[in-house]
Amino acid sequence: MEIALVLGLLLLAIILFATEIVSVDVVTIFLLIALALLGILTPEEAFEGFSSDFIIILASIFVMVGALKKTGVIDNFISRVVNIKKQSASMLTIIVMLFASLTSAFLNNTTITALMLNPTIGLSKLSGVAPSKVLMPLAFASILGGTCTLIGTSTNVAVSGYLAKQGLERIGMFDIAPIGLILLVVGILFMISIGKKMLPVNSKEDLEEDYAVRKYLSEAVILEKSSMVGQKMVESEIAKMGFSIISIIRDKAKFIPNRYTRLNLGDTLIIKGDIDELLKIKDIPGVEIKADLLDFNTKDDELHLAELMVLGRSDVIKNTVEKLNFRQRYGISILAIFRKGKTISDKIGKLRLQIGDLLLVQGNKESIDLIRTETDDFIILEDYKPNLNLRKKGILTLSFFLLSIILGTTGVMPLAIAFLFGAFLTVAFRCINANEIYEDIDWRLLVLIGGMSAFGIAMTKTGADKFVADFIIQIFEPLGSYGILGGFILLTVLLTQPLSNAASALVVLPIGLQTAAQLQVNPITFAIGIMMAASVSLLTPFEPSCILVYGPGKYKFFDFVKIGGLLTLILMVILLITIPIFFPF
């Protein structure tokens, strides 16, 4: 009965994680409460995962990486790329992939991709290479770089911590480096050969047409003094300026106008046009852009325009613009919105944001900078202006980060203490404000990892892991240990599509360890296979790094399925061959 309950809760968790009806941390807490109330876990067991040292390691890394972002040290590293001279397509791909993978081996891959996005586009233009030929390799390299070190991804840290809790040997800082480097080399070779031929060719002109002269959606209101009151739509100044009037909202009713529809006082026009023309509307008497506006008459040097891309964060996506209240939350105003490949006719305030939406916003420099440094909900798409003045605090933070790696790797300190020490020094030397550290920590990820670790205890305690392990052995046993390992690699890769990498690894890991125990083989072999498989799934553009390049590269969904799917298949075979060599059965 308990096995059925645990597996039922696991299936429910997978469904909720996949559909994102509620946030992943809320789902995780629900699972812990359910397991405790059903008597499957004691309260101590339910919350044991949150006291693990890997939670300390991750939180400490978040603090130091947050400081590196705020002090501009990462920007300074990325600026080195801008100075690279004109290169061939293959050499440019190699340089971009090597740089992205090197940095993402120690820092968050999404951050690296976001910072390298505009420099990479600039380099591709300089070299006469279509950006679509370089951006997907950039995203893939940032993901594969995380397979080279223990701290390359949160998944690696979580798996290592779970192994320690099971009394198994912890994964060292560079234990997986040989396998990770092989995966990276194979990835680079693939992208400059087979992948290069499969990547679409979207010209520089196409890119500029779509991303420099975007047709944004906005709202214009006809005021009392407007000369357009009573005019036919086709004769109005807005129409003559080249705007498309998508729909009209009149007396709370929305309708699609024709060219002869007459405009009335108070009409809200849903219009579509480029940025330059959009800003000229303020010069038309009796017409106003309807948004949570800052004063358009403020001096130009006090107001700034920026384009924000929406990332896959659960507290932003699926919320309406109105509910997010950008003016109060960020100190900026939304002027318009762009959604690639879709026609929008609803009011901006009622739109539910989606991954990849672009927002044209206006605010003062401080507010725009706040978006850049204080939130991971968006990235700013603008001309890249690197911070070439590496500040003293940035140098200190980088030194503390490297010191943590050295102390933890050499065994002078336990890994958790080493990184906690580095985070302490970062705060003590005021490289980051003490109040800001709580904003830089991804609490949802920590709750997910801590909670799913406890779920692993529940599976082991009830025998659910043994039940599933028996089923998997029954299917793959004719293929031997290699076949069973391959089955777990495939299962993990497939689960990373509906689940996060960390969640998929922690769901499969208890089953893998139990299977290894029943086969009387090295459990570390299966653990490494599951952990690495979670980081080589490139099947779709849903990985945050891939989302960032999806729009600017003008890729189609099938481009990732085709190219990423083939590369994923190759990397899975590489894992199946190399893991037993470095971690024998």
Coordinates of C-alpha atoms in Angstrom, one line a residue:
M1 CA 0.0 0.0 0.0
E2 CA 2.8 2.4 0.9
I3 CA 4.6 1.7 -2.4
A4 CA 1.4 2.6 -4.3
L5 CA 1.0 5.8 -2.3
V6 CA 4.7 6.9 -2.9
L7 CA 4.5 6.1 -6.6
G8 CA 1.2 7.8 -6.9
L9 CA 2.6 10.9 -5.3
L10 CA 5.6 10.7 -7.6
L11 CA 3.4 10.6 -10.7
L12 CA 1.3 13.5 -9.4
A13 CA 4.6 15.5 -8.8
I14 CA 5.8 14.8 -12.3
I15 CA 2.4 16.0 -13.7
L16 CA 2.4 19.2 -11.6
F17 CA 6.1 19.9 -12.4
A18 CA 5.4 19.5 -16.1
T19 CA 2.2 21.6 -16.2
E20 CA 3.5 24.3 -13.9
I21 CA 0.0 24.8 -12.5
V22 CA 1.7 25.7 -9.3
S23 CA 5.3 26.6 -8.5
V24 CA 7.8 23.7 -8.1
D25 CA 8.6 24.7 -4.5
V26 CA 4.9 24.6 -3.6
V27 CA 4.6 21.1 -5.1
T28 CA 7.6 20.0 -3.2
I29 CA 6.3 21.2 0.1
F30 CA 3.0 19.5 -0.6
L31 CA 4.8 16.2 -1.2
L32 CA 6.6 16.5 2.1
I33 CA 3.4 17.3 4.1
A34 CA 1.6 14.4 2.4
L35 CA 4.5 12.0 3.2
A36 CA 4.6 13.1 6.8
L37 CA 0.7 13.0 7.3
L38 CA 0.5 9.5 5.7
G39 CA 3.2 8.3 8.2
I40 CA 5.6 7.3 5.5
L41 CA 8.2 9.8 6.8
T42 CA 8.8 11.2 10.2
P43 CA 9.0 15.0 10.4
E44 CA 12.8 14.7 10.9
E45 CA 13.1 12.6 7.7
A46 CA 10.8 14.9 5.8
F47 CA 13.0 17.9 6.4
E48 CA 16.4 16.1 6.6
G49 CA 17.3 17.2 3.1
F50 CA 17.3 20.9 4.0
S51 CA 20.0 20.4 6.6
S52 CA 22.3 18.8 4.0
D53 CA 25.7 20.4 3.2
F54 CA 24.9 20.6 -0.5
I55 CA 22.2 23.1 0.3
I56 CA 25.0 25.2 1.9
I57 CA 27.2 24.8 -1.1
L58 CA 24.5 25.9 -3.6
A59 CA 23.4 28.9 -1.4
S60 CA 27.0 30.0 -1.1
I61 CA 27.6 29.7 -4.8
F62 CA 24.5 31.8 -5.5
V63 CA 25.8 34.6 -3.2
M64 CA 29.3 34.7 -4.8
V65 CA 27.9 34.6 -8.4
G66 CA 25.4 37.3 -7.5
A67 CA 28.3 39.5 -6.3
L68 CA 30.3 38.7 -9.5
K69 CA 27.3 39.9 -11.6
K70 CA 26.8 43.1 -9.6
T71 CA 30.5 44.1 -9.5
G72 CA 30.8 43.7 -13.3
V73 CA 33.5 41.0 -13.2
I74 CA 31.6 38.7 -15.5
D75 CA 30.9 41.6 -17.9
N76 CA 34.7 42.2 -18.0
F77 CA 35.4 38.6 -18.9
I78 CA 32.7 38.6 -21.6
S79 CA 34.1 41.9 -23.0
R80 CA 37.3 40.0 -24.0
V81 CA 35.2 38.2 -26.6
V82 CA 34.3 41.5 -28.2
N83 CA 38.0 42.2 -29.0
I84 CA 38.3 39.0 -31.1
K85 CA 39.0 39.8 -34.7
K86 CA 37.1 38.6 -37.8
Q87 CA 37.0 34.8 -38.0
S88 CA 35.7 32.1 -40.2
A89 CA 32.4 30.4 -39.2
S90 CA 34.0 27.3 -37.8
M91 CA 36.7 29.2 -35.9
L92 CA 34.1 31.6 -34.5
T93 CA 32.0 28.7 -33.4
I94 CA 35.0 27.1 -31.6
I95 CA 36.0 30.3 -29.9
V96 CA 32.4 31.0 -28.7
M97 CA 31.8 27.5 -27.5
L98 CA 35.2 27.2 -25.7
F99 CA 34.7 30.5 -23.9
A100 CA 31.1 29.7 -22.9
S101 CA 31.9 26.2 -21.7
L102 CA 35.0 27.4 -19.7
T103 CA 33.0 30.0 -17.8
S104 CA 29.8 27.9 -17.3
A105 CA 31.9 25.1 -15.7
F106 CA 32.0 27.4 -12.7
L107 CA 29.1 29.8 -13.2
N108 CA 25.4 29.6 -14.0
N109 CA 25.0 28.7 -17.7
T110 CA 21.9 30.9 -18.2
T111 CA 23.9 33.9 -17.0
I112 CA 26.8 33.2 -19.3
T113 CA 24.5 32.8 -22.3
A114 CA 22.7 36.0 -21.5
L115 CA 25.9 38.0 -21.2
M116 CA 27.4 36.5 -24.4
L117 CA 24.3 36.9 -26.5
N118 CA 24.8 40.4 -27.9
P119 CA 28.6 40.1 -28.2
T120 CA 28.2 36.8 -30.2
I121 CA 25.7 38.5 -32.5
G122 CA 28.1 41.4 -33.0
L123 CA 31.0 39.0 -33.7
S124 CA 28.9 37.1 -36.2
K125 CA 28.1 40.3 -38.1
L126 CA 31.8 41.3 -38.0
S127 CA 32.8 38.0 -39.5
G128 CA 30.0 37.9 -42.0
V129 CA 28.5 34.8 -40.4
A130 CA 24.7 34.4 -39.9
P131 CA 24.0 34.6 -36.2
S132 CA 21.9 31.5 -36.5
K133 CA 25.1 29.6 -37.2
V134 CA 26.6 30.6 -33.8
L135 CA 23.9 31.1 -31.3
M136 CA 22.7 27.5 -30.9
P137 CA 26.3 26.4 -30.4
L138 CA 26.7 29.1 -27.7
A139 CA 23.7 27.7 -25.8
F140 CA 24.8 24.1 -26.1
A141 CA 28.3 24.9 -25.0
S142 CA 27.1 26.7 -21.9
I143 CA 25.1 23.6 -21.0
L144 CA 27.9 21.1 -21.7
G145 CA 30.4 23.2 -19.7
G146 CA 28.4 22.4 -16.6
T147 CA 29.3 18.7 -17.0
C148 CA 33.0 19.3 -16.4
T149 CA 32.9 20.2 -12.6
L150 CA 31.0 19.4 -9.5
I151 CA 29.7 23.0 -9.2
G152 CA 29.0 23.3 -13.0
T153 CA 25.3 22.6 -12.3
S154 CA 23.1 22.5 -9.3
T155 CA 22.2 18.9 -10.4
N156 CA 25.8 17.8 -9.8
V157 CA 25.9 19.2 -6.3
A158 CA 22.5 17.7 -5.4
V159 CA 23.4 14.2 -6.6
S160 CA 26.8 14.4 -4.8
G161 CA 25.0 15.4 -1.6
Y162 CA 22.4 12.6 -2.0
L163 CA 25.2 10.0 -2.4
A164 CA 26.9 11.2 0.7
K165 CA 23.6 10.8 2.6
Q166 CA 23.4 7.2 1.4
G167 CA 26.8 6.5 2.8
L168 CA 28.4 6.5 -0.6
E169 CA 31.5 8.3 -1.8
R170 CA 31.0 11.9 -2.6
I171 CA 31.8 13.2 -6.1
G172 CA 35.0 15.3 -6.1
M173 CA 35.3 18.7 -7.8
F174 CA 36.9 17.4 -11.0
D175 CA 36.0 13.7 -10.8
I176 CA 33.7 14.0 -13.8
A177 CA 36.0 16.4 -15.7
P178 CA 37.3 13.7 -18.1
I179 CA 33.8 12.7 -19.2
G180 CA 32.6 16.3 -19.3
L181 CA 35.6 17.3 -21.5
I182 CA 34.9 14.4 -23.9
L183 CA 31.3 15.5 -24.1
L184 CA 32.3 19.1 -24.8
V185 CA 34.9 18.1 -27.5
V186 CA 32.3 15.9 -29.2
G187 CA 29.8 18.8 -29.0
I188 CA 32.2 21.2 -30.6
L189 CA 33.2 18.8 -33.3
F190 CA 29.5 18.1 -34.1
M191 CA 28.6 21.7 -34.3
I192 CA 31.4 22.6 -36.7
S193 CA 30.7 19.7 -38.9
I194 CA 27.3 18.0 -39.1
G195 CA 25.6 20.7 -37.0
K196 CA 27.0 23.4 -39.1
K197 CA 25.3 21.9 -42.2
M198 CA 22.0 21.4 -40.4
L199 CA 21.8 24.9 -38.8
P200 CA 19.5 27.3 -40.7
V201 CA 21.0 30.3 -42.5
N202 CA 19.2 33.4 -41.3
S203 CA 21.0 36.3 -42.8
K204 CA 22.2 39.4 -41.0
E205 CA 19.5 41.4 -42.9
D206 CA 16.8 39.0 -41.7
L207 CA 18.0 39.3 -38.1
E208 CA 18.1 43.1 -38.2
E209 CA 14.6 43.2 -39.8
D210 CA 13.1 41.1 -37.1
Y211 CA 15.1 42.4 -34.1
A212 CA 16.1 45.9 -34.8
V213 CA 12.8 47.0 -36.5
R214 CA 10.3 44.9 -34.6
K215 CA 6.6 45.6 -35.0
Y216 CA 5.6 46.3 -31.4
L217 CA 2.1 46.2 -30.0
S218 CA 0.9 49.2 -28.0
E219 CA -2.2 51.1 -27.1
A220 CA -3.2 54.7 -28.1
V221 CA -6.1 56.6 -26.6
I222 CA -8.1 59.2 -28.5
L223 CA -8.4 62.3 -26.2
E224 CA -10.8 65.2 -26.3
K225 CA -8.6 67.6 -28.3
S226 CA -7.8 65.0 -31.0
S227 CA -8.5 66.0 -34.6
M228 CA -9.0 62.3 -35.3
V229 CA -12.4 62.2 -33.5
G230 CA -14.9 61.4 -36.2
Q231 CA -12.3 60.6 -38.8
K232 CA -12.3 57.4 -40.8
M233 CA -9.6 55.0 -39.7
V234 CA -7.9 55.1 -43.1
E235 CA -7.7 58.9 -43.0
S236 CA -6.3 59.1 -39.4
E237 CA -2.8 60.3 -38.6
I238 CA -2.0 57.1 -36.9
A239 CA -2.8 55.1 -40.1
K240 CA -0.9 57.5 -42.2
M241 CA 2.2 57.0 -40.0
G242 CA 2.2 53.4 -41.0
F243 CA 0.6 51.8 -37.9
S244 CA -1.7 48.8 -38.2
I245 CA -4.8 49.2 -36.1
I246 CA -5.4 45.7 -34.9
S247 CA -8.5 46.3 -32.9
I248 CA -10.5 49.1 -31.1
I249 CA -11.9 49.0 -27.6
R250 CA -14.9 51.2 -27.2
D251 CA -17.2 51.3 -24.2
K252 CA -15.5 48.1 -22.8
A253 CA -16.4 46.3 -26.1
K254 CA -13.6 45.2 -28.5
F255 CA -14.0 44.9 -32.3
I256 CA -11.9 44.7 -35.4
P257 CA -12.3 47.8 -37.5
N258 CA -12.3 48.2 -41.2
R259 CA -10.7 51.0 -43.1
Y260 CA -13.9 53.1 -43.0
T261 CA -14.5 52.7 -39.2
R262 CA -14.8 56.2 -37.6
L263 CA -12.8 56.9 -34.5
N264 CA -14.6 58.1 -31.4
L265 CA -13.5 60.1 -28.3
G266 CA -12.1 57.7 -25.7
D267 CA -11.4 54.9 -28.2
T268 CA -8.4 52.7 -27.2
L269 CA -6.6 51.6 -30.3
I270 CA -4.5 48.4 -30.3
I271 CA -1.8 49.4 -32.7
K272 CA 1.3 47.8 -34.2
G273 CA 4.4 49.6 -35.4
D274 CA 8.1 50.0 -35.0
I275 CA 9.8 51.8 -32.1
D276 CA 10.8 55.0 -33.9
E277 CA 7.2 55.6 -35.1
L278 CA 5.7 54.6 -31.8
L279 CA 7.6 57.4 -29.9
K280 CA 6.4 60.0 -32.5
I281 CA 2.8 59.4 -31.3
K282 CA 3.5 61.8 -28.4
D283 CA 3.7 64.6 -30.9
I284 CA 0.2 64.0 -32.2
P285 CA -2.2 66.4 -30.3
G286 CA -5.0 64.6 -28.5
V287 CA -3.4 61.1 -28.6
E288 CA -1.5 59.3 -25.8
I289 CA 0.2 56.0 -25.5
K290 CA -1.8 54.2 -22.8
A291 CA 0.6 52.6 -20.4
D292 CA 1.7 53.0 -16.8
L293 CA 3.6 56.0 -18.2
L294 CA 6.5 58.0 -16.8
D295 CA 6.3 61.5 -18.0
F296 CA 7.1 61.7 -21.7
N297 CA 8.1 65.3 -21.2
T298 CA 11.0 64.4 -18.9
K299 CA 14.4 65.3 -20.3
D300 CA 15.7 62.8 -22.7
D301 CA 18.8 62.2 -20.7
E302 CA 16.7 61.1 -17.7
L303 CA 14.7 58.5 -19.5
H304 CA 15.9 55.4 -21.2
L305 CA 14.3 52.8 -23.4
A306 CA 15.1 49.1 -23.1
E307 CA 13.9 45.8 -24.5
L308 CA 13.4 43.0 -22.0
M309 CA 13.1 39.4 -22.9
V310 CA 10.9 37.3 -20.6
L311 CA 12.6 34.2 -19.2
G312 CA 11.0 31.0 -17.8
R313 CA 10.4 32.1 -14.3
S314 CA 7.1 30.9 -12.7
D315 CA 6.4 34.2 -10.9
V316 CA 6.4 36.1 -14.2
I317 CA 5.2 33.9 -16.9
K318 CA 1.4 33.3 -17.0
N319 CA 0.8 36.5 -15.0
T320 CA -0.8 39.4 -16.7
V321 CA 1.1 42.7 -17.3
E322 CA -1.5 44.4 -15.1
K323 CA -1.0 42.1 -12.2
L324 CA 2.8 42.3 -12.3
N325 CA 2.5 46.1 -11.8
F326 CA 5.9 47.0 -13.4
R327 CA 5.8 50.7 -12.3
Q328 CA 5.6 49.8 -8.6
R329 CA 7.7 46.6 -8.8
Y330 CA 10.6 47.8 -11.0
G331 CA 10.1 51.5 -11.4
I332 CA 9.6 51.2 -15.2
S333 CA 6.7 51.5 -17.6
I334 CA 5.7 49.1 -20.4
L335 CA 5.2 51.0 -23.7
A336 CA 4.7 48.0 -26.0
I337 CA 5.0 44.3 -26.4
F338 CA 6.3 42.0 -29.1
R339 CA 5.5 38.3 -29.4
K340 CA 7.2 36.6 -32.3
G341 CA 5.0 34.8 -34.8
K342 CA 1.7 35.7 -33.2
T343 CA -0.9 38.4 -33.7
I344 CA -2.2 39.9 -30.5
S345 CA -5.4 41.9 -30.3
D346 CA -6.0 42.0 -26.6
K347 CA -5.2 45.0 -24.3
I348 CA -1.6 44.9 -23.1
G349 CA -2.6 44.9 -19.4
K350 CA -4.7 41.7 -19.9
L351 CA -1.9 39.8 -21.7
R352 CA -0.4 36.8 -19.9
L353 CA 3.4 36.9 -20.4
Q354 CA 5.0 34.0 -22.2
I355 CA 8.6 32.8 -22.4
G356 CA 10.4 34.8 -25.1
D357 CA 8.0 37.9 -25.1
L358 CA 9.8 41.2 -25.6
L359 CA 8.8 44.2 -23.6
L360 CA 9.6 47.8 -24.7
V361 CA 10.0 49.6 -21.4
Q362 CA 10.8 53.2 -20.3
G363 CA 12.4 54.3 -17.1
N364 CA 15.4 56.1 -15.6
K365 CA 18.9 54.6 -15.7
E366 CA 18.8 53.4 -12.1
S367 CA 15.6 51.4 -12.8
I368 CA 17.0 49.8 -15.9
D369 CA 20.2 48.9 -14.1
L370 CA 18.1 47.4 -11.3
I371 CA 16.5 45.0 -13.9
R372 CA 19.9 44.1 -15.1
T373 CA 21.4 43.3 -11.7
E374 CA 18.5 42.4 -9.3
T375 CA 16.3 40.0 -11.2
D376 CA 16.6 36.9 -13.3
D377 CA 13.1 37.2 -14.7
F378 CA 14.3 39.1 -17.7
I379 CA 17.4 39.9 -19.7
I380 CA 18.0 43.2 -21.4
L381 CA 18.5 43.2 -25.1
E382 CA 20.4 46.3 -26.1
D383 CA 23.8 47.3 -27.6
Y384 CA 26.4 45.6 -25.5
K385 CA 28.5 48.1 -23.5
P386 CA 31.0 46.1 -21.5
N387 CA 32.3 47.4 -18.2
L388 CA 36.0 47.6 -18.9
N389 CA 36.8 48.9 -15.4
L390 CA 37.2 45.8 -13.3
R391 CA 36.4 47.1 -9.8
K392 CA 38.2 46.2 -6.7
K393 CA 35.2 44.4 -5.2
G394 CA 35.0 42.3 -8.4
I395 CA 38.6 41.2 -8.0
L396 CA 38.0 40.3 -4.4
T397 CA 34.9 38.3 -5.1
L398 CA 36.6 36.3 -7.9
S399 CA 39.5 35.7 -5.5
F400 CA 37.2 34.4 -2.8
F401 CA 35.4 32.2 -5.3
L402 CA 38.7 30.7 -6.5
L403 CA 39.9 30.3 -2.9
S404 CA 36.8 28.3 -2.1
I405 CA 37.4 26.0 -5.0
I406 CA 41.1 25.4 -4.0
L407 CA 40.3 24.9 -0.3
G408 CA 37.5 22.5 -1.1
T409 CA 39.3 20.6 -3.8
T410 CA 42.5 20.1 -1.9
G411 CA 40.7 18.9 1.2
V412 CA 42.0 21.7 3.4
M413 CA 38.3 22.3 4.3
P414 CA 35.2 20.3 3.6
L415 CA 33.6 21.5 0.4
A416 CA 30.5 23.1 2.1
I417 CA 32.7 24.9 4.6
A418 CA 35.0 26.2 1.9
F419 CA 32.2 27.7 -0.1
L420 CA 30.5 29.1 3.0
F421 CA 33.8 30.7 3.9
G422 CA 34.0 32.2 0.4
A423 CA 30.4 33.6 0.7
F424 CA 31.2 34.9 4.2
L425 CA 34.3 36.8 2.9
T426 CA 32.2 38.2 0.0
V427 CA 29.8 39.7 2.5
A428 CA 32.4 40.7 5.1
F429 CA 34.4 42.7 2.6
R430 CA 31.1 44.3 1.4
C431 CA 31.4 43.0 -2.2
I432 CA 27.7 42.5 -1.9
N433 CA 25.2 44.1 0.4
A434 CA 24.1 41.7 3.2
N435 CA 20.4 42.4 2.4
E436 CA 21.0 41.5 -1.3
I437 CA 22.2 37.9 -0.6
Y438 CA 18.7 36.7 0.1
E439 CA 17.6 38.0 -3.3
D440 CA 20.4 36.2 -5.2
I441 CA 19.7 32.8 -3.7
D442 CA 17.3 30.7 -5.8
W443 CA 15.1 29.5 -2.9
R444 CA 12.8 27.5 -5.2
L445 CA 15.7 25.4 -6.4
L446 CA 16.9 24.8 -2.9
V447 CA 13.4 23.8 -1.8
L448 CA 13.1 21.5 -4.8
I449 CA 16.4 19.8 -4.1
G450 CA 16.0 19.5 -0.4
G451 CA 12.4 18.2 -0.7
M452 CA 13.1 15.7 -3.5
S453 CA 16.0 14.3 -1.5
A454 CA 13.5 13.5 1.2
F455 CA 11.3 11.9 -1.4
G456 CA 14.2 9.6 -2.2
I457 CA 14.3 8.6 1.4
A458 CA 10.6 7.7 1.2
M459 CA 11.1 5.6 -1.9
T460 CA 13.9 3.7 -0.1
K461 CA 12.0 3.3 3.1
T462 CA 8.9 1.9 1.5
G463 CA 10.6 -0.3 -1.1
A464 CA 9.2 1.7 -4.0
D465 CA 12.7 2.1 -5.4
K466 CA 13.1 -1.7 -5.3
F467 CA 9.7 -2.2 -7.0
V468 CA 10.6 0.0 -9.9
A469 CA 14.1 -1.3 -10.0
D470 CA 12.8 -4.9 -10.4
F471 CA 10.6 -3.7 -13.3
I472 CA 13.5 -1.9 -15.1
I473 CA 15.8 -4.9 -14.6
Q474 CA 13.2 -7.2 -16.0
I475 CA 13.0 -5.1 -19.2
F476 CA 16.7 -4.4 -19.7
E477 CA 18.4 -7.4 -18.1
P478 CA 18.9 -9.3 -21.4
L479 CA 21.1 -6.4 -22.5
G480 CA 23.4 -6.7 -19.4
S481 CA 24.7 -3.9 -17.2
Y482 CA 25.4 -1.7 -20.1
G483 CA 21.8 -2.0 -21.3
I484 CA 20.4 -1.2 -17.9
L485 CA 22.7 1.8 -17.6
G486 CA 21.5 2.9 -21.0
G487 CA 17.9 2.5 -19.9
F488 CA 18.5 4.9 -17.0
I489 CA 20.3 7.4 -19.2
L490 CA 17.4 7.4 -21.6
L491 CA 14.8 7.7 -18.9
T492 CA 16.6 10.7 -17.3
V493 CA 16.9 12.4 -20.7
L494 CA 13.2 12.0 -21.4
L495 CA 12.2 13.2 -17.9
T496 CA 14.2 16.4 -18.3
Q497 CA 11.6 17.5 -20.9
P498 CA 8.7 17.9 -18.4
L499 CA 10.9 18.3 -15.3
S500 CA 13.9 20.4 -14.4
N501 CA 17.3 18.7 -14.7
A502 CA 17.7 18.5 -10.9
A503 CA 14.2 17.1 -10.4
S504 CA 14.6 14.5 -13.1
A505 CA 17.9 13.3 -11.7
L506 CA 16.6 13.1 -8.1
V507 CA 13.5 11.2 -9.2
V508 CA 15.6 8.6 -11.0
L509 CA 18.6 8.4 -8.7
P510 CA 17.0 6.3 -5.8
I511 CA 15.8 3.7 -8.4
G512 CA 19.2 3.6 -10.0
L513 CA 21.0 3.1 -6.7
Q514 CA 18.6 0.3 -5.8
T515 CA 19.1 -1.3 -9.2
A516 CA 22.9 -1.2 -8.8
A517 CA 22.5 -2.9 -5.4
Q518 CA 20.4 -5.7 -6.8
L519 CA 22.8 -6.2 -9.7
Q520 CA 25.7 -6.0 -7.2
V521 CA 27.6 -3.5 -9.3
N522 CA 29.1 -0.1 -8.5
P523 CA 26.3 2.3 -7.6
I524 CA 28.5 5.3 -8.4
T525 CA 28.4 4.2 -12.1
F526 CA 24.7 4.5 -12.2
A527 CA 24.7 7.7 -10.2
I528 CA 27.1 9.4 -12.6
G529 CA 25.1 8.1 -15.6
I530 CA 21.9 9.6 -14.3
M531 CA 23.6 12.9 -13.2
M532 CA 25.3 13.4 -16.6
A533 CA 22.3 12.4 -18.6
A534 CA 20.3 15.2 -16.9
S535 CA 22.8 17.7 -18.5
V536 CA 23.0 16.4 -22.0
S537 CA 19.3 16.7 -22.9
L538 CA 19.2 19.2 -25.8
L539 CA 16.0 17.9 -27.5
T540 CA 13.9 21.1 -27.2
P541 CA 14.5 24.9 -26.7
F542 CA 12.9 24.8 -23.2
E543 CA 16.3 24.8 -21.4
P544 CA 16.7 28.5 -20.3
S545 CA 20.0 28.9 -22.2
C546 CA 18.2 27.7 -25.4
I547 CA 15.3 30.0 -24.8
L548 CA 17.6 33.0 -24.8
V549 CA 18.9 32.2 -28.3
Y550 CA 15.7 30.8 -29.8
G551 CA 14.3 34.2 -30.8
P552 CA 17.5 36.1 -31.7
G553 CA 18.6 33.2 -33.9
K554 CA 15.2 33.0 -35.6
Y555 CA 15.2 29.3 -35.0
K556 CA 12.1 27.1 -35.3
F557 CA 11.2 24.5 -32.7
F558 CA 12.1 21.7 -35.1
D559 CA 15.6 23.1 -35.5
F560 CA 16.3 22.1 -31.9
V561 CA 14.5 18.7 -32.2
K562 CA 16.6 18.0 -35.3
I563 CA 20.0 19.3 -34.3
G564 CA 19.8 19.0 -30.5
G565 CA 18.1 15.6 -30.8
L566 CA 20.9 14.1 -32.9
L567 CA 23.5 15.6 -30.7
T568 CA 21.7 14.3 -27.5
L569 CA 21.7 10.8 -29.0
I570 CA 25.4 11.0 -29.8
L571 CA 26.2 12.3 -26.2
M572 CA 24.1 9.5 -24.7
V573 CA 26.2 6.9 -26.6
I574 CA 29.4 8.7 -25.4
L575 CA 28.1 8.5 -21.8
L576 CA 27.4 4.8 -22.1
I577 CA 30.9 4.2 -23.4
T578 CA 32.9 6.5 -21.2
I579 CA 31.2 6.2 -17.8
P580 CA 32.1 2.5 -17.2
I581 CA 35.7 3.4 -18.2
F582 CA 36.2 6.1 -15.6
F583 CA 33.7 4.6 -13.0
P584 CA 33.8 0.8 -13.6
F585 CA 30.8 -1.4 -12.8

